[in-house]
PDB file of C-alpha atoms in Angstrom:
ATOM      1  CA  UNK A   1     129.063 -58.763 -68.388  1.00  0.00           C
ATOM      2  CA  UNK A   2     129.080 -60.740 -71.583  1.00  0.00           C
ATOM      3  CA  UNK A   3     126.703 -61.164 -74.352  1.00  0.00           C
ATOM      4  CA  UNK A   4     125.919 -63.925 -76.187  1.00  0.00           C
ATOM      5  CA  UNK A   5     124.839 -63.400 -79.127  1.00  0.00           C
ATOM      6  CA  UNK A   6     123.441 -66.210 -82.450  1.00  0.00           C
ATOM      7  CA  UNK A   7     123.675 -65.228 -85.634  1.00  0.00           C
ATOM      8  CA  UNK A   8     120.623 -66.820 -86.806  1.00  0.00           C
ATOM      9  CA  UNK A   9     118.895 -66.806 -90.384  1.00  0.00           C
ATOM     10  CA  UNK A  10     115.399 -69.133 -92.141  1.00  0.00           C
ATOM     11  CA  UNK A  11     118.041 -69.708 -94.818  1.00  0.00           C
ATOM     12  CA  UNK A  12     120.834 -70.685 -95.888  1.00  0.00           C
ATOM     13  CA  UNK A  13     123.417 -68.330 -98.176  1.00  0.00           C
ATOM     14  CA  UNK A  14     122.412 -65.188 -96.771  1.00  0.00           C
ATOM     15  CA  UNK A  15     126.153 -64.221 -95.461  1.00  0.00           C
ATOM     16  CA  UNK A  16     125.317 -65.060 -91.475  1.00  0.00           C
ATOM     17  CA  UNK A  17     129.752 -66.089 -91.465  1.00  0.00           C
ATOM     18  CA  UNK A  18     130.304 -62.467 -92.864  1.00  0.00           C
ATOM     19  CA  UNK A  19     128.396 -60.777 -90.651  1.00  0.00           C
ATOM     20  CA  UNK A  20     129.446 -62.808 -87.721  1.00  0.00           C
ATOM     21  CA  UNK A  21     133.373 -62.551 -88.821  1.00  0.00           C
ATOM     22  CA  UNK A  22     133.046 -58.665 -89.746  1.00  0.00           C
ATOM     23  CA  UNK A  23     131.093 -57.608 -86.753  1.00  0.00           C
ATOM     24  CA  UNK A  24     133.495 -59.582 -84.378  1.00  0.00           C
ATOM     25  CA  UNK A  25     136.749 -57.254 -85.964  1.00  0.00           C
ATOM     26  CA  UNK A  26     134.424 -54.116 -86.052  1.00  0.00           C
ATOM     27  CA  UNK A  27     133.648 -54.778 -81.687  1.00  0.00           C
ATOM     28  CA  UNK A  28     137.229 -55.724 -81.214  1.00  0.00           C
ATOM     29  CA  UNK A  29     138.380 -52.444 -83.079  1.00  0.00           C
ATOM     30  CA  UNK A  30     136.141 -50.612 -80.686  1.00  0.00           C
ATOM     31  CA  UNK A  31     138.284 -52.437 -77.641  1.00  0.00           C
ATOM     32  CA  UNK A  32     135.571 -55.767 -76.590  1.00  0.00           C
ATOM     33  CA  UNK A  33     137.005 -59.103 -76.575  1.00  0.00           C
ATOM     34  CA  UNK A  34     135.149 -61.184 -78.364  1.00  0.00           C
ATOM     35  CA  UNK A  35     134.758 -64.858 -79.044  1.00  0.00           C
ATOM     36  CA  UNK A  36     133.827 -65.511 -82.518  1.00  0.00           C
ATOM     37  CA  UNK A  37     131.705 -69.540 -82.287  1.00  0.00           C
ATOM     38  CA  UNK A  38     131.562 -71.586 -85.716  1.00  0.00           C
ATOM     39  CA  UNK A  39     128.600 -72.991 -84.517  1.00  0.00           C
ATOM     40  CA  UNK A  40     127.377 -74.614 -87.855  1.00  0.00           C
ATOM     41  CA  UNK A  41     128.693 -77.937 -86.976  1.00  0.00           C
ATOM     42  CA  UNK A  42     127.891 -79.502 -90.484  1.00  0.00           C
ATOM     43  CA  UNK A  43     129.535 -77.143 -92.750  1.00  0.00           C
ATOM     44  CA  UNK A  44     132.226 -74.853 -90.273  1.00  0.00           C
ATOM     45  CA  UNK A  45     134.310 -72.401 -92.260  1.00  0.00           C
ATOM     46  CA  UNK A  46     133.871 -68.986 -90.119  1.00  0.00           C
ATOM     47  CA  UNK A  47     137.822 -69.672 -88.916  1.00  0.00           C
ATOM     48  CA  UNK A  48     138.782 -69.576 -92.462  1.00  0.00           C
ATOM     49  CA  UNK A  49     137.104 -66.062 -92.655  1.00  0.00           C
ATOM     50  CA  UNK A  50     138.759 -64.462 -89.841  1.00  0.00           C
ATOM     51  CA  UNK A  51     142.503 -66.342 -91.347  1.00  0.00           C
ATOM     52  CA  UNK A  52     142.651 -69.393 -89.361  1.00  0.00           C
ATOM     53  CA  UNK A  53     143.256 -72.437 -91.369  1.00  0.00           C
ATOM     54  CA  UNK A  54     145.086 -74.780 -88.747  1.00  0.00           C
ATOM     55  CA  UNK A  55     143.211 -75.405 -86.067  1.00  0.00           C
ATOM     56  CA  UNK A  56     144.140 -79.245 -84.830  1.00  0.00           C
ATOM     57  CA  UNK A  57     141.524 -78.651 -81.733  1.00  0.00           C
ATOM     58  CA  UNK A  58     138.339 -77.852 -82.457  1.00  0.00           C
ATOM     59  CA  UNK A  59     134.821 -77.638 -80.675  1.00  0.00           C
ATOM     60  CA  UNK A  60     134.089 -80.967 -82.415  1.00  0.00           C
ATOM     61  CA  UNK A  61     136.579 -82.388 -80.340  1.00  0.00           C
ATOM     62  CA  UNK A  62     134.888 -80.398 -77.007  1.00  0.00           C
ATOM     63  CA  UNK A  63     131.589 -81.623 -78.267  1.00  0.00           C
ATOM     64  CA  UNK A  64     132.417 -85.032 -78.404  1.00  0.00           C
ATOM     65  CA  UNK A  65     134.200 -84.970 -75.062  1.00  0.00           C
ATOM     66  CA  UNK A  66     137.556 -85.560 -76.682  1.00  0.00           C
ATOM     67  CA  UNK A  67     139.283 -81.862 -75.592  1.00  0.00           C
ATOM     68  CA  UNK A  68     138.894 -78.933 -72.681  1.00  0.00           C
ATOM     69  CA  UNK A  69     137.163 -76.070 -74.180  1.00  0.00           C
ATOM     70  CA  UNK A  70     140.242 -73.821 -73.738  1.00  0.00           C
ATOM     71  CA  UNK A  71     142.367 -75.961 -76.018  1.00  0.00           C
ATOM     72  CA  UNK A  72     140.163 -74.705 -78.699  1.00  0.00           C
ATOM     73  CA  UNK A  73     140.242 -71.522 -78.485  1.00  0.00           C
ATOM     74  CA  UNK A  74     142.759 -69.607 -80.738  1.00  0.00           C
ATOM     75  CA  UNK A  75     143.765 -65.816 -81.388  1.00  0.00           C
ATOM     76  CA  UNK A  76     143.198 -64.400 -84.507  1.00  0.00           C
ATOM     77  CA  UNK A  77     145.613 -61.870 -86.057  1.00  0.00           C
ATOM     78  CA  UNK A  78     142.355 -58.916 -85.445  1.00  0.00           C
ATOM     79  CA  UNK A  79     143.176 -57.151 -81.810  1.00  0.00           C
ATOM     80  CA  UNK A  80     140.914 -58.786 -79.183  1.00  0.00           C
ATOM     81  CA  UNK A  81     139.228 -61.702 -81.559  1.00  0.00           C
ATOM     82  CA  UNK A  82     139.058 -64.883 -80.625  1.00  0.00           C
ATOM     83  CA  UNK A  83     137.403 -67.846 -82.489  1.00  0.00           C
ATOM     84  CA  UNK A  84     136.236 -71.893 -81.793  1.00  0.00           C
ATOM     85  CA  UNK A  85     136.609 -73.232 -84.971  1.00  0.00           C
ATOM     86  CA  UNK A  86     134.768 -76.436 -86.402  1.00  0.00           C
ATOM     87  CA  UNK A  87     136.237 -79.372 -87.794  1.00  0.00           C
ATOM     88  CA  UNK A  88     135.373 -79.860 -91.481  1.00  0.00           C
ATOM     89  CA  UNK A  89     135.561 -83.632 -91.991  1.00  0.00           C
ATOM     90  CA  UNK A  90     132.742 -85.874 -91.707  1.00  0.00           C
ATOM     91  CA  UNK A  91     134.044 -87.767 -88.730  1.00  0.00           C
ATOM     92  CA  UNK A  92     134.081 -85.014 -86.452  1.00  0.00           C
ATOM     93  CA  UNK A  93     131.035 -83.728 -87.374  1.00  0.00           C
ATOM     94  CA  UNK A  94     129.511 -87.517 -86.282  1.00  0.00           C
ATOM     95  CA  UNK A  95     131.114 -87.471 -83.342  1.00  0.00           C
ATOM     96  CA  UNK A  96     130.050 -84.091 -82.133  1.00  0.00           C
ATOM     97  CA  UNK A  97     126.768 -83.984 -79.930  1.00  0.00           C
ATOM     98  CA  UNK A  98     125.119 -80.790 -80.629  1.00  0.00           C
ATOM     99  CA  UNK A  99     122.959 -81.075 -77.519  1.00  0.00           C
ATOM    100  CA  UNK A 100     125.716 -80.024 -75.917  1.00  0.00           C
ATOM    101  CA  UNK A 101     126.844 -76.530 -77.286  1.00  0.00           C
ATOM    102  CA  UNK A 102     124.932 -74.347 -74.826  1.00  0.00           C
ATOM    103  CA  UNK A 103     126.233 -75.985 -72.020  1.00  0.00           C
ATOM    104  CA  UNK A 104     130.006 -75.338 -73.373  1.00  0.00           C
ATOM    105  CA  UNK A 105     128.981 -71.616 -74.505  1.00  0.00           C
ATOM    106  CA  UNK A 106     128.123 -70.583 -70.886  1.00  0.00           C
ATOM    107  CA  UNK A 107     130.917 -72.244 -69.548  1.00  0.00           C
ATOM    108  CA  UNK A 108     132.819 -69.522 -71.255  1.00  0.00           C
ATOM    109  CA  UNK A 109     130.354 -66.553 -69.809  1.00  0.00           C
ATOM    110  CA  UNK A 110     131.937 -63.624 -68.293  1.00  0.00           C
ATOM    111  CA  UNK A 111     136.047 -64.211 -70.373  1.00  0.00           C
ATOM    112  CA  UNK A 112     134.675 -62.278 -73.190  1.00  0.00           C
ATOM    113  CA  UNK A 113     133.118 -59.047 -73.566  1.00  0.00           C
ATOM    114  CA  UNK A 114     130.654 -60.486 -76.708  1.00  0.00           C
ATOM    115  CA  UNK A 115     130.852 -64.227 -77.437  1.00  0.00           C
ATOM    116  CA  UNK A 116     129.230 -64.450 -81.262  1.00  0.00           C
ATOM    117  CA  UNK A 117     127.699 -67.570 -82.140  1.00  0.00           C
ATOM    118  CA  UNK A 118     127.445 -67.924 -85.924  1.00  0.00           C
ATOM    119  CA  UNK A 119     124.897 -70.627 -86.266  1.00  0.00           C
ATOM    120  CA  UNK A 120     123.352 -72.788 -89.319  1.00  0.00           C
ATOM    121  CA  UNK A 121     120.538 -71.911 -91.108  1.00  0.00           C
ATOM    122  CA  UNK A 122     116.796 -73.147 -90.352  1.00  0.00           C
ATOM    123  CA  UNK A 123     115.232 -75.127 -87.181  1.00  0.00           C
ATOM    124  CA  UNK A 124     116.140 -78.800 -86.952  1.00  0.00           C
ATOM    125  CA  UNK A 125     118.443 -79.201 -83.754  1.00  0.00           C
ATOM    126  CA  UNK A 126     121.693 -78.516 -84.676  1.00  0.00           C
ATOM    127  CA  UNK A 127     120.669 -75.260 -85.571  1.00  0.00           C
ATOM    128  CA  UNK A 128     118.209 -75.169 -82.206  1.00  0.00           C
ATOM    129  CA  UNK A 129     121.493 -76.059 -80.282  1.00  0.00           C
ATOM    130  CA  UNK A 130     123.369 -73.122 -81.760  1.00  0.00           C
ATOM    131  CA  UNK A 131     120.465 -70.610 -81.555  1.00  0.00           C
ATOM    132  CA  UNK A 132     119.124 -71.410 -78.114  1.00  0.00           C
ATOM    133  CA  UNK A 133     123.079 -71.222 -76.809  1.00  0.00           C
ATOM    134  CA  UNK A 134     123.045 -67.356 -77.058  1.00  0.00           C
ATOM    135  CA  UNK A 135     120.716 -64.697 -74.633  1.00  0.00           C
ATOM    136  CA  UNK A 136     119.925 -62.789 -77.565  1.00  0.00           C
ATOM    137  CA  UNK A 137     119.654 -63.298 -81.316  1.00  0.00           C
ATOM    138  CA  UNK A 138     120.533 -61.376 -84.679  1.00  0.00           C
ATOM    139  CA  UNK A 139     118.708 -62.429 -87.717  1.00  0.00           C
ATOM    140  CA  UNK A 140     120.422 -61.871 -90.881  1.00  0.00           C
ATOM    141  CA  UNK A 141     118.333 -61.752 -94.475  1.00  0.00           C
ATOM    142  CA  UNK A 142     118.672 -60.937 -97.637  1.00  0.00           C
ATOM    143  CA  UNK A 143     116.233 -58.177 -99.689  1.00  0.00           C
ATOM    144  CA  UNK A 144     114.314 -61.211-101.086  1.00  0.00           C
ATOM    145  CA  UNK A 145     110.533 -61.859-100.017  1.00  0.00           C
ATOM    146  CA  UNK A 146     110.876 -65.823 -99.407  1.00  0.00           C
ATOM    147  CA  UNK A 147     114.344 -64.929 -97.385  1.00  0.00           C
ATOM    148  CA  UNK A 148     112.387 -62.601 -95.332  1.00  0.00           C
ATOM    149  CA  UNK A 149     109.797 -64.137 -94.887  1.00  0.00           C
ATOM    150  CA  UNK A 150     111.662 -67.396 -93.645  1.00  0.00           C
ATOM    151  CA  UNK A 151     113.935 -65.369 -91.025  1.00  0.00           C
ATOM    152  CA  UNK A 152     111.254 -63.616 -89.744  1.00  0.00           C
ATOM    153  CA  UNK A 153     109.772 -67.311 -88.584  1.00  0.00           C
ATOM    154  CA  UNK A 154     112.960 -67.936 -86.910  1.00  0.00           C
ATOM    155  CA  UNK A 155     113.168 -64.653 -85.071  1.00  0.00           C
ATOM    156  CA  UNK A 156     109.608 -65.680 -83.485  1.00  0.00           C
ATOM    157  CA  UNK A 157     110.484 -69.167 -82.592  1.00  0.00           C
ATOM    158  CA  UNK A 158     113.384 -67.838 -80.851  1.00  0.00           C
ATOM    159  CA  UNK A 159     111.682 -65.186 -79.217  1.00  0.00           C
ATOM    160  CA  UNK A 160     108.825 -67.535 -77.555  1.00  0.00           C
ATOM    161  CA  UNK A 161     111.937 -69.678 -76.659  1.00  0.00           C
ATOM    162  CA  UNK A 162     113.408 -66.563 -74.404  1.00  0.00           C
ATOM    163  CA  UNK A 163     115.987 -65.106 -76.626  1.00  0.00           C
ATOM    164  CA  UNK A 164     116.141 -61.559 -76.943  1.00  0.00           C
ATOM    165  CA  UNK A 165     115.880 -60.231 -80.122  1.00  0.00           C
ATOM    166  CA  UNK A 166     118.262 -57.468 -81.075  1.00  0.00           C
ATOM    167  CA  UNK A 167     116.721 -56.811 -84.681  1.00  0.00           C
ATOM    168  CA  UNK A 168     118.075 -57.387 -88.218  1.00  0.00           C
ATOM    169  CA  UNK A 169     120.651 -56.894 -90.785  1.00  0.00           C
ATOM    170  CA  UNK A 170     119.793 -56.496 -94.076  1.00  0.00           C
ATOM    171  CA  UNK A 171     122.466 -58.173 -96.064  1.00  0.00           C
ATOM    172  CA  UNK A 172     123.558 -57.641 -99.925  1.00  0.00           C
ATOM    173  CA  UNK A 173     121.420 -55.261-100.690  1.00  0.00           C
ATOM    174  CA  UNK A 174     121.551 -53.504-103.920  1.00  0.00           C
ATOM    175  CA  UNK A 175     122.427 -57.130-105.827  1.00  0.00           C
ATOM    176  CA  UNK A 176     119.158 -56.301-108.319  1.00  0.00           C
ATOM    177  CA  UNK A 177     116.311 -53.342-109.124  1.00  0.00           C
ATOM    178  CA  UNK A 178     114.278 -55.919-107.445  1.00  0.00           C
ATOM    179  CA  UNK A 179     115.474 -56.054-104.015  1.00  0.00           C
ATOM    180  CA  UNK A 180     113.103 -55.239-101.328  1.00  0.00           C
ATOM    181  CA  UNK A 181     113.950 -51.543-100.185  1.00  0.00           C
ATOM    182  CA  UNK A 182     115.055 -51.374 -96.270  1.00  0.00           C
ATOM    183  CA  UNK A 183     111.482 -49.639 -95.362  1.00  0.00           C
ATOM    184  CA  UNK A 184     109.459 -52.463 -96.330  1.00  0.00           C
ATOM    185  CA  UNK A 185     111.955 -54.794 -95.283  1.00  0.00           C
ATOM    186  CA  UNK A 186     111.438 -53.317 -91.581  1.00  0.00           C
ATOM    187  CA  UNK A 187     107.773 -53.656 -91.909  1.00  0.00           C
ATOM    188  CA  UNK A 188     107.792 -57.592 -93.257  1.00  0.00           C
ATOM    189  CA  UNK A 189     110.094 -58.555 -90.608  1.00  0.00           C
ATOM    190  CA  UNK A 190     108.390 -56.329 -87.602  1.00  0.00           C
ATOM    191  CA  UNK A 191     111.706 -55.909 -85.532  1.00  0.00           C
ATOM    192  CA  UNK A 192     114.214 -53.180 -86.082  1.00  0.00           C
ATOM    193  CA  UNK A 193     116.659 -52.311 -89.046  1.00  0.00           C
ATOM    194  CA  UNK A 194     119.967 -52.220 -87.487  1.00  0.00           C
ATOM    195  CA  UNK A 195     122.211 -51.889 -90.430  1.00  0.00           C
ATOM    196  CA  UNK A 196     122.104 -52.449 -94.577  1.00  0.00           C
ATOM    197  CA  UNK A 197     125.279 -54.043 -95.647  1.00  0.00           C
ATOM    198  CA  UNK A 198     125.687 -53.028 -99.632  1.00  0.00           C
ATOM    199  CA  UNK A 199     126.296 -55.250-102.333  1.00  0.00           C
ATOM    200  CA  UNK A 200     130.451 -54.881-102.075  1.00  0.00           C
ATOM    201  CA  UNK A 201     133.073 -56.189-103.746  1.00  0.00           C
ATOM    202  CA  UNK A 202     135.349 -55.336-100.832  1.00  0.00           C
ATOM    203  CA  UNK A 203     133.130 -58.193 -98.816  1.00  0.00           C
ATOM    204  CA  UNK A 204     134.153 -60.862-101.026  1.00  0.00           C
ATOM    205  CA  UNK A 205     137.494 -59.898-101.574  1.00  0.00           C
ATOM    206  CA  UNK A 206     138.071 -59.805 -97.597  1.00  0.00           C
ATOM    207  CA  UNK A 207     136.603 -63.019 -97.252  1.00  0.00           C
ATOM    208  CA  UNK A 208     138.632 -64.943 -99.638  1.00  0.00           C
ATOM    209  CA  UNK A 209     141.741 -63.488 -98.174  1.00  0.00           C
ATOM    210  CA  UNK A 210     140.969 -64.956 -94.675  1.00  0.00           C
ATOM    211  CA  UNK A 211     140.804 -61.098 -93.711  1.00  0.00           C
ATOM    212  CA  UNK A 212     137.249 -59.368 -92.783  1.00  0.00           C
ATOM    213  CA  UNK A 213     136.100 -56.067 -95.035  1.00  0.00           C
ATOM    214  CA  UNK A 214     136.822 -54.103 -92.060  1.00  0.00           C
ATOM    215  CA  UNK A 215     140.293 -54.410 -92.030  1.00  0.00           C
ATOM    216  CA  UNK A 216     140.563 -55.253 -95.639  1.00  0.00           C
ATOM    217  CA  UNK A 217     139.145 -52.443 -97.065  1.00  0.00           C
ATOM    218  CA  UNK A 218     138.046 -50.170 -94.064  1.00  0.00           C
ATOM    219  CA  UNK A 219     137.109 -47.041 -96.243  1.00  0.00           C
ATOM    220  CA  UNK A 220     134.779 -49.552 -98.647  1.00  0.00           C
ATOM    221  CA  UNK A 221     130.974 -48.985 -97.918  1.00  0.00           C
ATOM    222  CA  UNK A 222     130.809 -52.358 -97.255  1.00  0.00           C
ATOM    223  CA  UNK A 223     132.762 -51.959 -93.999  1.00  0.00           C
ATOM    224  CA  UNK A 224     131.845 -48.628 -92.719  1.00  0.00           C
ATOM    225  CA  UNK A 225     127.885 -50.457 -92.641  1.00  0.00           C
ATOM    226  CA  UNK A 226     129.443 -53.264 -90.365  1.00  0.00           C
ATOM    227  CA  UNK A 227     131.351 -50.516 -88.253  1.00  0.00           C
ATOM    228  CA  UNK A 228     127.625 -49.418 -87.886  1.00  0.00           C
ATOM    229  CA  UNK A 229     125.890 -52.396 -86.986  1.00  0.00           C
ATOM    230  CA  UNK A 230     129.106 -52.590 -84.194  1.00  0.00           C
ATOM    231  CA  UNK A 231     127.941 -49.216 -83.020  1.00  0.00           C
ATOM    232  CA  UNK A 232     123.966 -50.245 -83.056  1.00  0.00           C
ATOM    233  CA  UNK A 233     124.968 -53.912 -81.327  1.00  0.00           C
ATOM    234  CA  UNK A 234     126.887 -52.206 -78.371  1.00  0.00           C
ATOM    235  CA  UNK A 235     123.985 -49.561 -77.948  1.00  0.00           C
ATOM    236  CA  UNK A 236     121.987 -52.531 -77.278  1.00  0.00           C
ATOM    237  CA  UNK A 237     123.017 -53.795 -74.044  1.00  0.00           C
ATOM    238  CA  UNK A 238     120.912 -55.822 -71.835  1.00  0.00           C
ATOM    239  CA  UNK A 239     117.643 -55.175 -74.413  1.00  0.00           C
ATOM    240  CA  UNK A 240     115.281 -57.349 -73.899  1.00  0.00           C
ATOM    241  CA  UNK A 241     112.748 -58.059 -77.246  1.00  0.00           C
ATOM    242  CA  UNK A 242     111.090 -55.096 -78.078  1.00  0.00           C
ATOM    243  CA  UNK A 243     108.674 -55.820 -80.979  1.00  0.00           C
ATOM    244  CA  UNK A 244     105.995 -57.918 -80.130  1.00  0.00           C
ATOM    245  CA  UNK A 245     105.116 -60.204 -82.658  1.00  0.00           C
TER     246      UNK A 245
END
């Protein structure tokens, strides 16, 4: 049975493409096939995290009824990943109707063991498309109040809209003495702490390589927490939202 799952977050910049790229090698290390979705059709790089840089079909092209949704689909160099990239000129991105995303994300249901949709940041409908095209959601944050604050809204849009929420990542933590510890963090966003990514230089290195922290650097703390949150993700099958908000 596959899961769909949208990387969702209130802003922008708080490493949703890392977290979708990392946990996507970390599940297909564990044996899932996974489908890794660029879903941020205004500003797509997630392909260029996980090493592919020459994709000539993208979902663009399937969103603006131009290609089969099969013809943009392309193997990574990560045993059992996947990824639908995004175009990253301007005339693609006009082209493409978001409206249509969920539609072309089920039509892909039960191929892949976890199909990960990283989507943009906020609520305005590209970003609805991408969020609303998973079952469940992941919100990713950073240890800052505003960032919290703002994902936290997200997660209970989503929730009234019938996504499951799985819980959170906290993301680059230990950047400053002023980061919000992981305790309070759980209590300001009021679902569950599913992993704490550090502050690693491992993270950035990987991702300018075109090669996630988990294979990059697999004994960095950096990708032993996204081996975690692999481990916490896959424990969570078929939840539906537990925290009330």
């Amino acid at each position: 049975m596959t899961r769909i799952i949208s990387i969702v977050s209130g802003k922008g910049g708080t490493g949703k493409t890392t977290v979708t790229a990392n946990l996507s090698v970390a599940l297909g290390e564990r044996g899932k096939k996974v489908l890794a979705v660029d879903g941020d059709l205004t500003m797509a790089n997630l392909s260029l995290v996980l090493g592919v840089d020459d994709a000539d079909v993208t979902l663009h092209d399937v969103l603006a009824g131009e290609a089969k949704i099969e013809d943009a689909i392309y193997m990574t160099q990560f045993d059992n990943v996947y990824v639908l990239p995004g175009a990253v000129d301007w005339e693609h991105v006009i082209k493409a109707d978001p409206r249509k995303l969920p539609d072309v994300i089920k039509s892909l249901k039960d191929q892949y063991d976890f199909i990960l949709i990283d989507c943009p940041a906020g609520l305005q409908l590209d970003a609805m498309s991408a969020m609303l095209s998973g079952e469940e959601a992941l919100l990713v944050t950073n240890p800052e109040i505003s960032c919290l604050t703002d994902t936290m809204k997200v997660g209970v849009v989503l929730k009234k809209a019938g996504l499951a929420i799985l819980g959170f990542v906290l993301n680059r933590y230990g950047r400053t003495e002023k980061d919000i510890p992981p305790e309070a963090a759980e209590e300001v966003m009021e679902v569950p702490l599913l992993a704490v990514i550090p502050e690693d230089p491992a993270i950035r290195e990987g991702t300018l390589e075109g090669i996630p922290a988990v294979k990059y650097k697999p004994e960095s703390e950096g990708a032993k927490a996204f081996v975690k949150l692999a481990e916490e993700v896959e424990k969570l099958a078929g939840i539906k939202a537990r925290i009330m908000y």
